[in-house]
Short mmCIF file of C-alpha atoms and ligand atoms in Angstrom, two decimals:
data_model
loop_
_atom_site.label_atom_id
_atom_site.label_comp_id
_atom_site.label_asym_id
_atom_site.label_seq_id
_atom_site.Cartn_x
_atom_site.Cartn_y
_atom_site.Cartn_z
CA UNK A 26 16.85 8.02 -19.88
CA UNK A 27 16.19 11.67 -20.83
CA UNK A 28 13.29 13.57 -19.24
CA UNK A 29 10.13 12.87 -21.18
CA UNK A 30 6.43 12.34 -20.62
CA UNK A 31 5.59 8.82 -19.55
CA UNK A 32 2.43 7.16 -20.84
CA UNK A 33 0.12 5.53 -18.30
CA UNK A 34 -2.60 2.94 -18.63
CA UNK A 35 -4.97 2.89 -15.67
CA UNK A 36 -6.33 -0.65 -15.33
CA UNK A 37 -9.40 -0.46 -13.09
CA UNK A 38 -11.33 2.81 -12.80
CA UNK A 39 -13.06 2.39 -9.44
CA UNK A 40 -12.75 3.94 -6.01
CA UNK A 41 -8.98 4.31 -5.58
CA UNK A 42 -8.33 5.29 -9.21
CA UNK A 43 -9.70 8.75 -8.41
CA UNK A 44 -6.53 9.40 -6.41
CA UNK A 45 -4.49 8.31 -9.42
CA UNK A 46 -6.42 10.66 -11.72
CA UNK A 47 -5.78 13.60 -9.38
CA UNK A 48 -2.06 12.82 -9.31
CA UNK A 49 -1.80 12.45 -13.10
CA UNK A 50 -3.73 15.71 -13.61
CA UNK A 51 -1.30 17.53 -11.30
CA UNK A 52 1.75 15.92 -12.95
CA UNK A 53 0.68 16.59 -16.55
CA UNK A 54 4.28 17.60 -17.44
CA UNK A 55 5.54 14.16 -16.42
CA UNK A 56 2.65 11.91 -17.41
CA UNK A 57 -0.01 11.52 -20.09
CA UNK A 58 -2.91 9.12 -19.76
CA UNK A 59 -2.71 6.74 -22.74
CA UNK A 60 -5.66 4.60 -21.74
CA UNK A 61 -8.32 3.91 -19.15
CA UNK A 62 -9.52 0.33 -18.85
CA UNK A 63 -12.61 -0.90 -17.05
CA UNK A 64 -15.42 -3.34 -17.75
CA UNK A 65 -17.63 -0.36 -16.93
CA UNK A 66 -17.09 2.07 -19.81
CA UNK A 67 -18.62 4.97 -17.92
CA UNK A 68 -16.03 4.56 -15.19
CA UNK A 69 -13.25 4.66 -17.81
CA UNK A 70 -14.78 7.80 -19.36
CA UNK A 71 -14.92 9.50 -15.95
CA UNK A 72 -11.27 8.60 -15.38
CA UNK A 73 -10.27 10.35 -18.61
CA UNK A 74 -12.26 13.45 -17.70
CA UNK A 75 -10.74 13.49 -14.20
CA UNK A 76 -7.21 13.50 -15.63
CA UNK A 77 -7.88 16.90 -17.27
CA UNK A 78 -5.34 17.94 -19.92
CA UNK A 79 -3.26 14.82 -19.26
CA UNK A 80 -6.16 12.69 -20.50
CA UNK A 81 -6.72 14.43 -23.85
CA UNK A 82 -5.44 11.57 -26.03
CA UNK A 83 -6.52 8.64 -23.86
CA UNK A 84 -8.37 5.66 -25.27
CA UNK A 85 -11.00 3.54 -23.54
CA UNK A 86 -10.64 -0.22 -23.16
CA UNK A 87 -12.69 -2.99 -21.58
CA UNK A 88 -9.96 -5.63 -21.95
CA UNK A 89 -6.74 -4.92 -19.99
CA UNK A 90 -4.61 -7.33 -22.09
CA UNK A 91 -5.62 -5.63 -25.32
CA UNK A 92 -4.88 -2.24 -23.75
CA UNK A 93 -1.38 -3.33 -22.66
CA UNK A 94 -0.66 -4.90 -26.08
CA UNK A 95 -1.91 -1.94 -28.13
CA UNK A 96 -0.70 0.98 -26.03
CA UNK A 97 2.65 -0.44 -24.85
CA UNK A 98 2.52 2.06 -21.98
CA UNK A 99 5.55 3.08 -19.91
CA UNK A 100 3.46 2.53 -16.77
CA UNK A 101 0.45 0.40 -15.98
CA UNK A 102 -1.34 1.54 -12.83
CA UNK A 103 -3.06 -1.59 -11.50
CA UNK A 104 -6.14 -0.49 -9.61
CA UNK A 105 -8.13 -3.66 -10.22
CA UNK A 106 -9.48 -5.96 -7.48
CA UNK A 107 -6.55 -7.44 -5.53
CA UNK A 108 -7.22 -10.96 -6.83
CA UNK A 109 -6.31 -9.75 -10.35
CA UNK A 110 -2.98 -8.10 -9.44
CA UNK A 111 -0.77 -11.12 -10.06
CA UNK A 112 -1.94 -11.87 -13.62
CA UNK A 113 -1.98 -8.25 -14.77
CA UNK A 114 1.30 -7.32 -13.07
CA UNK A 115 3.34 -10.20 -14.51
CA UNK A 116 1.83 -9.80 -17.99
CA UNK A 117 2.41 -6.04 -18.09
CA UNK A 118 6.04 -6.32 -16.93
CA UNK A 119 6.76 -9.06 -19.48
CA UNK A 120 5.40 -6.63 -22.12
CA UNK A 121 7.82 -3.93 -20.93
CA UNK A 122 5.70 -1.79 -18.60
CA UNK A 123 6.67 -0.44 -15.20
CA UNK A 124 3.97 -0.59 -12.56
CA UNK A 125 2.19 1.45 -9.99
CA UNK A 126 0.70 -1.52 -8.22
CA UNK A 127 -1.98 -1.09 -5.60
CA UNK A 128 -1.74 -2.92 -2.30
CA UNK A 129 -1.78 -5.75 -1.50
CA UNK A 130 0.70 -6.81 -4.18
CA UNK A 131 -1.04 -10.21 -4.49
CA UNK A 132 -3.22 -12.67 -2.60
CA UNK A 133 -0.55 -15.29 -1.87
CA UNK A 134 3.10 -15.60 -0.97
CA UNK A 135 3.87 -17.47 -4.22
CA UNK A 136 2.22 -14.83 -6.39
CA UNK A 137 3.93 -11.95 -4.59
CA UNK A 138 7.31 -13.65 -4.94
CA UNK A 139 6.65 -14.29 -8.65
CA UNK A 140 5.80 -10.59 -9.19
CA UNK A 141 8.98 -9.57 -7.36
CA UNK A 142 11.07 -12.06 -9.37
CA UNK A 143 9.52 -10.86 -12.64
CA UNK A 144 10.40 -7.27 -11.78
CA UNK A 145 14.03 -8.31 -11.27
CA UNK A 146 14.12 -10.45 -14.42
CA UNK A 147 12.61 -7.74 -16.63
CA UNK A 148 14.29 -4.81 -14.81
CA UNK A 149 10.91 -3.11 -14.49
CA UNK A 150 10.15 -0.81 -11.56
CA UNK A 151 7.22 -1.37 -9.24
CA UNK A 152 6.04 1.47 -7.02
CA UNK A 153 3.64 -0.01 -4.49
CA UNK A 154 0.49 1.82 -3.37
CA UNK A 155 1.80 1.83 0.22
CA UNK A 156 0.59 5.37 0.71
CA UNK A 157 1.80 6.02 4.26
CA UNK A 158 5.47 5.99 3.25
CA UNK A 159 4.76 9.03 1.10
CA UNK A 160 3.28 11.27 3.79
CA UNK A 161 5.34 14.36 4.66
CA UNK A 162 7.94 14.03 7.46
CA UNK A 163 7.64 10.22 7.63
CA UNK A 164 10.76 9.54 5.51
CA UNK A 165 12.87 11.99 7.54
CA UNK A 166 11.81 10.38 10.82
CA UNK A 167 12.58 6.97 9.36
CA UNK A 168 16.10 8.12 8.39
CA UNK A 169 16.69 9.49 11.92
CA UNK A 170 15.56 6.23 13.53
CA UNK A 171 17.89 4.33 11.15
CA UNK A 172 20.79 6.69 12.00
CA UNK A 173 20.29 5.93 15.70
CA UNK A 174 19.12 9.45 16.67
CA UNK A 175 16.58 7.85 19.06
CA UNK A 176 18.76 4.92 20.14
CA UNK A 177 17.56 1.35 20.25
CA UNK A 178 14.02 0.65 18.95
CA UNK A 179 12.15 -1.25 21.67
CA UNK A 180 8.72 -1.79 20.09
CA UNK A 181 6.09 -0.46 17.74
CA UNK A 182 2.34 -0.39 17.62
CA UNK A 183 -0.40 0.37 15.10
CA UNK A 184 -4.14 0.42 15.10
CA UNK A 185 -6.26 0.84 11.98
CA UNK A 186 -9.93 1.28 12.85
CA UNK A 187 -11.26 1.92 9.38
CA UNK A 188 -14.99 1.37 9.80
CA UNK A 189 -16.88 0.11 6.75
CA UNK A 190 -20.51 -0.95 6.78
CA UNK A 191 -22.01 -3.83 4.83
CA UNK A 192 -22.89 -1.28 2.11
CA UNK A 193 -19.17 -0.88 1.39
CA UNK A 194 -18.69 -4.64 1.17
CA UNK A 195 -21.84 -5.02 -0.95
CA UNK A 196 -20.60 -2.36 -3.41
CA UNK A 197 -18.43 -4.94 -5.27
CA UNK A 198 -18.59 -8.73 -5.24
CA UNK A 199 -14.83 -9.15 -4.62
CA UNK A 200 -14.76 -7.17 -1.36
CA UNK A 201 -14.21 -9.17 1.81
CA UNK A 202 -13.68 -12.47 -0.09
CA UNK A 203 -10.69 -14.70 0.69
CA UNK A 204 -9.93 -15.12 -3.01
CA UNK A 205 -9.80 -11.49 -4.12
CA UNK A 206 -9.53 -9.19 -1.09
CA UNK A 207 -8.99 -10.72 2.34
CA UNK A 208 -10.28 -8.93 5.41
CA UNK A 209 -9.46 -5.87 7.48
CA UNK A 210 -5.82 -6.91 7.98
CA UNK A 211 -5.12 -7.70 4.32
CA UNK A 212 -6.96 -4.75 2.79
CA UNK A 213 -7.12 -1.86 5.25
CA UNK A 214 -4.11 -2.62 7.48
CA UNK A 215 -1.39 -3.86 5.12
CA UNK A 216 0.03 -0.43 4.30
CA UNK A 217 0.12 0.46 7.99
CA UNK A 218 2.03 -2.76 8.69
CA UNK A 219 4.37 -1.85 5.86
CA UNK A 220 4.95 1.59 7.39
CA UNK A 221 5.57 0.25 10.89
CA UNK A 222 8.12 -2.29 9.68
CA UNK A 223 9.83 0.37 7.54
CA UNK A 224 9.99 2.88 10.40
CA UNK A 225 11.35 0.28 12.81
CA UNK A 226 14.12 -0.48 10.30
CA UNK A 227 14.06 -4.24 10.75
CA UNK A 228 12.18 -7.26 9.38
CA UNK A 229 9.60 -9.57 10.97
CA UNK A 230 10.89 -13.05 11.87
CA UNK A 231 7.85 -14.45 13.69
CA UNK A 232 4.09 -13.81 13.72
CA UNK A 233 1.33 -14.70 16.17
CA UNK A 234 -2.27 -13.71 15.49
CA UNK A 235 -5.99 -13.98 16.13
CA UNK A 236 -8.80 -12.92 13.82
CA UNK A 237 -12.56 -12.58 14.28
CA UNK A 238 -15.78 -11.73 12.52
CA UNK A 239 -17.77 -9.33 14.68
CA UNK A 240 -20.14 -7.23 12.60
CA UNK A 241 -19.67 -7.41 8.84
CA UNK A 242 -21.20 -10.09 6.66
CA UNK A 243 -18.09 -11.08 4.74
CA UNK A 244 -16.01 -14.23 4.23
CA UNK A 245 -12.84 -12.85 5.82
CA UNK A 246 -12.08 -11.13 9.15
CA UNK A 247 -13.42 -7.74 10.16
CA UNK A 248 -11.09 -7.70 13.19
CA UNK A 249 -7.57 -8.95 13.64
CA UNK A 250 -4.71 -8.73 16.10
CA UNK A 251 -1.13 -9.73 15.47
CA UNK A 252 2.19 -9.58 17.23
CA UNK A 253 5.41 -9.64 15.27
CA UNK A 254 8.85 -10.44 16.61
CA UNK A 255 11.44 -8.52 14.64
CA UNK A 256 14.93 -9.54 13.62
CA UNK A 257 16.53 -7.07 16.07
CA UNK A 258 14.50 -8.48 19.00
CA UNK A 259 11.92 -5.68 19.08
CA UNK A 260 8.16 -6.44 19.02
CA UNK A 261 5.32 -4.93 17.01
CA UNK A 262 1.65 -4.96 17.90
CA UNK A 263 -1.07 -4.66 15.25
CA UNK A 264 -4.83 -4.09 15.46
CA UNK A 265 -6.83 -3.84 12.24
CA UNK A 266 -10.59 -3.63 11.92
CA UNK A 267 -13.47 -2.46 9.78
CA UNK A 268 -15.99 -3.29 12.54
CA UNK A 269 -15.99 0.28 13.84
CA UNK A 270 -18.19 3.21 12.88
CA UNK A 271 -17.93 4.03 9.15
CA UNK A 272 -18.32 7.65 10.25
CA UNK A 273 -15.02 7.63 12.10
CA UNK A 274 -11.87 6.40 10.42
CA UNK A 275 -8.80 6.37 12.60
CA UNK A 276 -5.30 4.99 12.32
CA UNK A 277 -2.24 5.52 14.50
CA UNK A 278 1.40 4.40 14.48
CA UNK A 279 3.83 4.56 17.37
CA UNK A 280 7.48 3.66 17.51
CA UNK A 281 9.10 3.54 20.94
CA UNK A 282 12.85 3.97 21.27
CA UNK A 283 15.45 4.18 24.01
CA UNK A 284 15.70 7.96 23.55
CA UNK A 285 12.35 9.07 22.27
CA UNK A 286 8.95 8.14 20.96
CA UNK A 287 7.08 8.87 17.78
CA UNK A 288 3.32 8.80 17.29
CA UNK A 289 1.48 9.78 14.13
CA UNK A 290 -2.14 9.33 13.32
CA UNK A 291 -5.31 10.33 11.59
CA UNK A 292 -8.65 10.61 13.38
CA UNK A 293 -11.71 11.58 11.30
CA UNK A 294 -9.51 13.24 8.69
CA UNK A 295 -7.46 15.21 11.26
CA UNK A 296 -3.75 14.40 11.40
CA UNK A 297 -1.87 14.41 14.67
CA UNK A 298 1.80 13.91 15.30
CA UNK A 299 3.94 13.80 18.43
CA UNK A 300 7.69 13.30 18.25
CA UNK A 301 9.47 13.51 21.57
CA UNK A 302 13.10 13.11 22.57
CA UNK A 303 14.34 11.39 25.75
CA UNK A 304 13.62 14.48 27.89
CA UNK A 305 10.01 14.58 26.63
CA UNK A 306 10.66 17.70 24.52
CA UNK A 307 8.51 17.84 21.37
CA UNK A 308 10.44 17.84 18.09
CA UNK A 309 7.51 18.33 15.70
CA UNK A 310 8.67 21.76 14.55
CA UNK A 311 12.15 20.48 13.76
CA UNK A 312 10.64 17.90 11.38
CA UNK A 313 8.31 20.36 9.71
CA UNK A 314 11.29 22.66 9.06
CA UNK A 315 13.38 19.76 7.80
CA UNK A 316 10.58 18.67 5.42
CA UNK A 317 10.35 22.24 4.06
CA UNK A 318 14.15 22.37 3.61
CA UNK A 319 14.39 19.00 1.86
CA UNK A 320 11.21 19.00 -0.24
CA UNK A 321 9.94 22.60 -0.26
CA UNK A 322 6.46 23.65 0.79
CA UNK A 323 4.92 21.79 -2.15
CA UNK A 324 6.05 18.48 -0.61
CA UNK A 325 3.28 18.87 1.99
CA UNK A 326 0.72 18.32 -0.80
CA UNK A 327 1.20 14.55 -0.41
CA UNK A 328 -0.62 14.85 2.93
CA UNK A 329 -3.82 15.35 0.90
CA UNK A 330 -3.02 12.80 -1.80
CA UNK A 331 -0.09 10.45 -1.10
CA UNK A 332 -0.55 9.00 -4.60
CA UNK A 333 0.96 12.26 -5.87
CA UNK A 334 4.15 11.29 -4.02
CA UNK A 335 4.06 7.77 -5.48
CA UNK A 336 3.71 9.05 -9.07
CA UNK A 337 6.53 11.60 -8.56
CA UNK A 338 8.77 8.94 -7.08
CA UNK A 339 8.02 6.44 -9.86
CA UNK A 340 8.81 9.05 -12.51
CA UNK A 341 12.22 9.83 -10.96
CA UNK A 342 12.96 6.12 -10.52
CA UNK A 343 12.20 5.29 -14.16
CA UNK A 344 14.17 8.30 -15.50
CA UNK A 345 17.14 7.86 -13.14
CA UNK A 346 17.05 4.07 -12.65
CA UNK A 347 16.46 4.10 -8.89
CA UNK A 348 14.29 1.96 -6.60
CA UNK A 349 10.96 3.46 -5.48
CA UNK A 350 10.45 4.33 -1.81
CA UNK A 351 7.85 1.51 -1.66
CA UNK A 352 9.49 -1.02 -3.95
CA UNK A 353 8.74 -4.46 -5.40
CA UNK A 354 10.57 -6.05 -2.47
CA UNK A 355 8.45 -4.10 0.02
CA UNK A 356 5.28 -5.26 -1.75
CA UNK A 357 6.44 -8.88 -1.56
CA UNK A 358 7.61 -8.61 2.03
CA UNK A 359 4.33 -7.12 3.29
CA UNK A 360 2.32 -9.93 1.62
CA UNK A 361 4.70 -12.47 3.20
CA UNK A 362 4.03 -10.90 6.62
CA UNK A 363 0.26 -10.93 6.03
CA UNK A 364 0.32 -14.57 4.94
CA UNK A 365 2.32 -15.37 8.09
CA UNK A 366 -0.29 -13.58 10.19
CA UNK A 367 -3.14 -15.50 8.53
CA UNK A 368 -1.27 -18.79 8.90
CA UNK A 369 -0.67 -18.06 12.60
CA UNK A 370 -4.39 -17.34 13.07
CA UNK A 371 -5.31 -20.55 11.22
CA UNK A 372 -2.91 -22.85 13.07
CA UNK A 373 -3.00 -21.09 16.46
CA UNK A 374 0.79 -21.35 16.45
CA UNK A 375 3.68 -18.92 16.04
CA UNK A 376 4.83 -18.80 12.41
CA UNK A 377 8.38 -18.17 11.29
CA UNK A 378 8.94 -15.40 8.72
CA UNK A 379 9.74 -15.15 5.90
CA UNK A 380 7.55 -18.17 5.16
CA UNK A 381 9.36 -21.36 4.25
CA UNK A 382 6.52 -22.55 2.03
CA UNK A 383 3.76 -20.80 0.12
CA UNK A 384 0.54 -19.68 1.82
CA UNK A 385 -2.47 -18.12 0.15
CA UNK A 386 -5.32 -16.12 1.61
CA UNK A 387 -7.56 -18.80 0.02
CA UNK A 388 -6.06 -21.26 2.53
CA UNK A 389 -8.25 -19.41 5.05
CA UNK A 390 -11.49 -20.18 3.20
CA UNK A 391 -12.95 -22.53 5.83
CA UNK A 392 -11.77 -20.54 8.87
CA UNK A 393 -15.14 -19.07 9.83
CA UNK A 394 -17.28 -21.99 8.57
N1 NAD B 179 -3.51 2.54 -1.70
C1 NAD B 179 -4.70 2.83 -1.25
O1 NAD B 179 -4.89 3.78 -0.50
C2 NAD B 179 -5.89 2.02 -1.71
C3 NAD B 179 -7.18 2.44 -1.35
C4 NAD B 179 -8.27 1.69 -1.81
C5 NAD B 179 -8.06 0.55 -2.56
N2 NAD B 179 -6.78 0.15 -2.84
C6 NAD B 179 -6.56 -1.09 -3.66
O2 NAD B 179 -6.90 -0.77 -5.01
C7 NAD B 179 -7.51 -1.89 -5.65
C8 NAD B 179 -8.89 -1.48 -6.17
O3 NAD B 179 -9.69 -1.09 -5.08
P1 NAD B 179 -11.00 -0.17 -5.30
O4 NAD B 179 -11.54 0.07 -3.95
O5 NAD B 179 -10.68 0.97 -6.18
O6 NAD B 179 -11.93 -1.21 -6.08
P2 NAD B 179 -13.21 -0.90 -7.00
O7 NAD B 179 -14.03 -2.13 -7.01
O8 NAD B 179 -13.84 0.37 -6.59
O9 NAD B 179 -12.53 -0.68 -8.42
C9 NAD B 179 -12.09 -1.76 -9.23
C10 NAD B 179 -12.48 -1.46 -10.67
O10 NAD B 179 -12.00 -2.53 -11.48
C11 NAD B 179 -12.99 -2.81 -12.45
N3 NAD B 179 -12.84 -4.20 -12.91
C12 NAD B 179 -13.09 -5.33 -12.22
N4 NAD B 179 -12.77 -6.41 -12.96
C13 NAD B 179 -12.29 -5.94 -14.14
C14 NAD B 179 -11.78 -6.57 -15.31
N5 NAD B 179 -11.72 -7.91 -15.43
N6 NAD B 179 -11.35 -5.78 -16.33
C15 NAD B 179 -11.42 -4.43 -16.24
N7 NAD B 179 -11.91 -3.79 -15.15
C16 NAD B 179 -12.33 -4.53 -14.11
C17 NAD B 179 -14.33 -2.59 -11.76
O11 NAD B 179 -15.38 -2.35 -12.68
C18 NAD B 179 -14.00 -1.36 -10.87
O12 NAD B 179 -14.33 -0.15 -11.51
C19 NAD B 179 -7.53 -3.00 -4.61
O13 NAD B 179 -6.41 -3.79 -4.78
C20 NAD B 179 -7.45 -2.26 -3.28
O14 NAD B 179 -6.88 -3.01 -2.26
C21 NAD B 179 -5.73 0.87 -2.46
#
């Protein structure tokens, strides 16, 4: 396909769509906003304004199906509540659109598999909103781990302490429900799980888990722990919670290897990174130089808005027929892992992954009753 501007329909003009608008505004040579759809027309209007020049010709819609049918966009960015992802994603791909699909891909194993299968059947690309893969340096570290620079991976660990008060959950009826959102693991922690699995370069084969409700008045969990056994024998440990102070968001990933260890994190908006070889020598500078060499200084902009990286990647993948860094398979696989974690919490037993039979977050609906 020759280089040309791709048209985008943003379906859902709420909280996360602001990141999409910023990316589209910056990439106005690659993208034009064809439409903004939301049941709240003011939100759709704001989206168009926020896209700047790229939004000049955009139309407003309340009905996403009508918008897809009329605009026939190259890309539908699905930023609707998670419980709507399956219906919109499959419909839009059948109508010829590629997707920027927010995480989680869907609310059940069956739906995620159906989205993945539809993408293969229709040859449409899906770039998942797994933002952490698009942070600077991360991809280069991942390649080095895969090349064996740090030797055998022994284990990995993440915590996501993304405090949200009841005001956050009360801001939209779908938040914290089993049907349309899930809890802290499914919403706030899924892209961190995706990153950990990707960095470790292997796939989960078994999950064990516990979940709890500590502070928030929601249907699903506000705290969860899981342990994954990976195909190569390594283990991964996961903590995800929203029951911490909303004033302090922190997340950290560590991968431990035979010949080094990598830790990256964000505490109250401040990034920290520590990459050490077997002798304990820090290699941070090496990776910063490598990122500059491979992507130029402008590639560090994704630290402020990873969605910029996702939109750039999706453009290249559509034009050059490649798979996005966070692909349809990755979206499916992370939902499969999450469903395994929920099933393990529900049954109190270790669960084999990938799941042998479907599991939905709605299967958890009586867990805390
Ligand atoms: N990748 C990330 O960093 C990230 C961050 C936050 C949220 N998300 C994901 O993005 C999605 C949206 O999250 P959010 O926090 O922006 O939610 P939100 O509630 O702020 O926004 C959703 C929007 O969809 C609109 N909407 C709801 N039903 C609709 C319908 N039937 N037709 C048209 N519009 C409708 C609402 O009016 C709202 O404006 C979720 O799947 C969430 O998990 C991803």
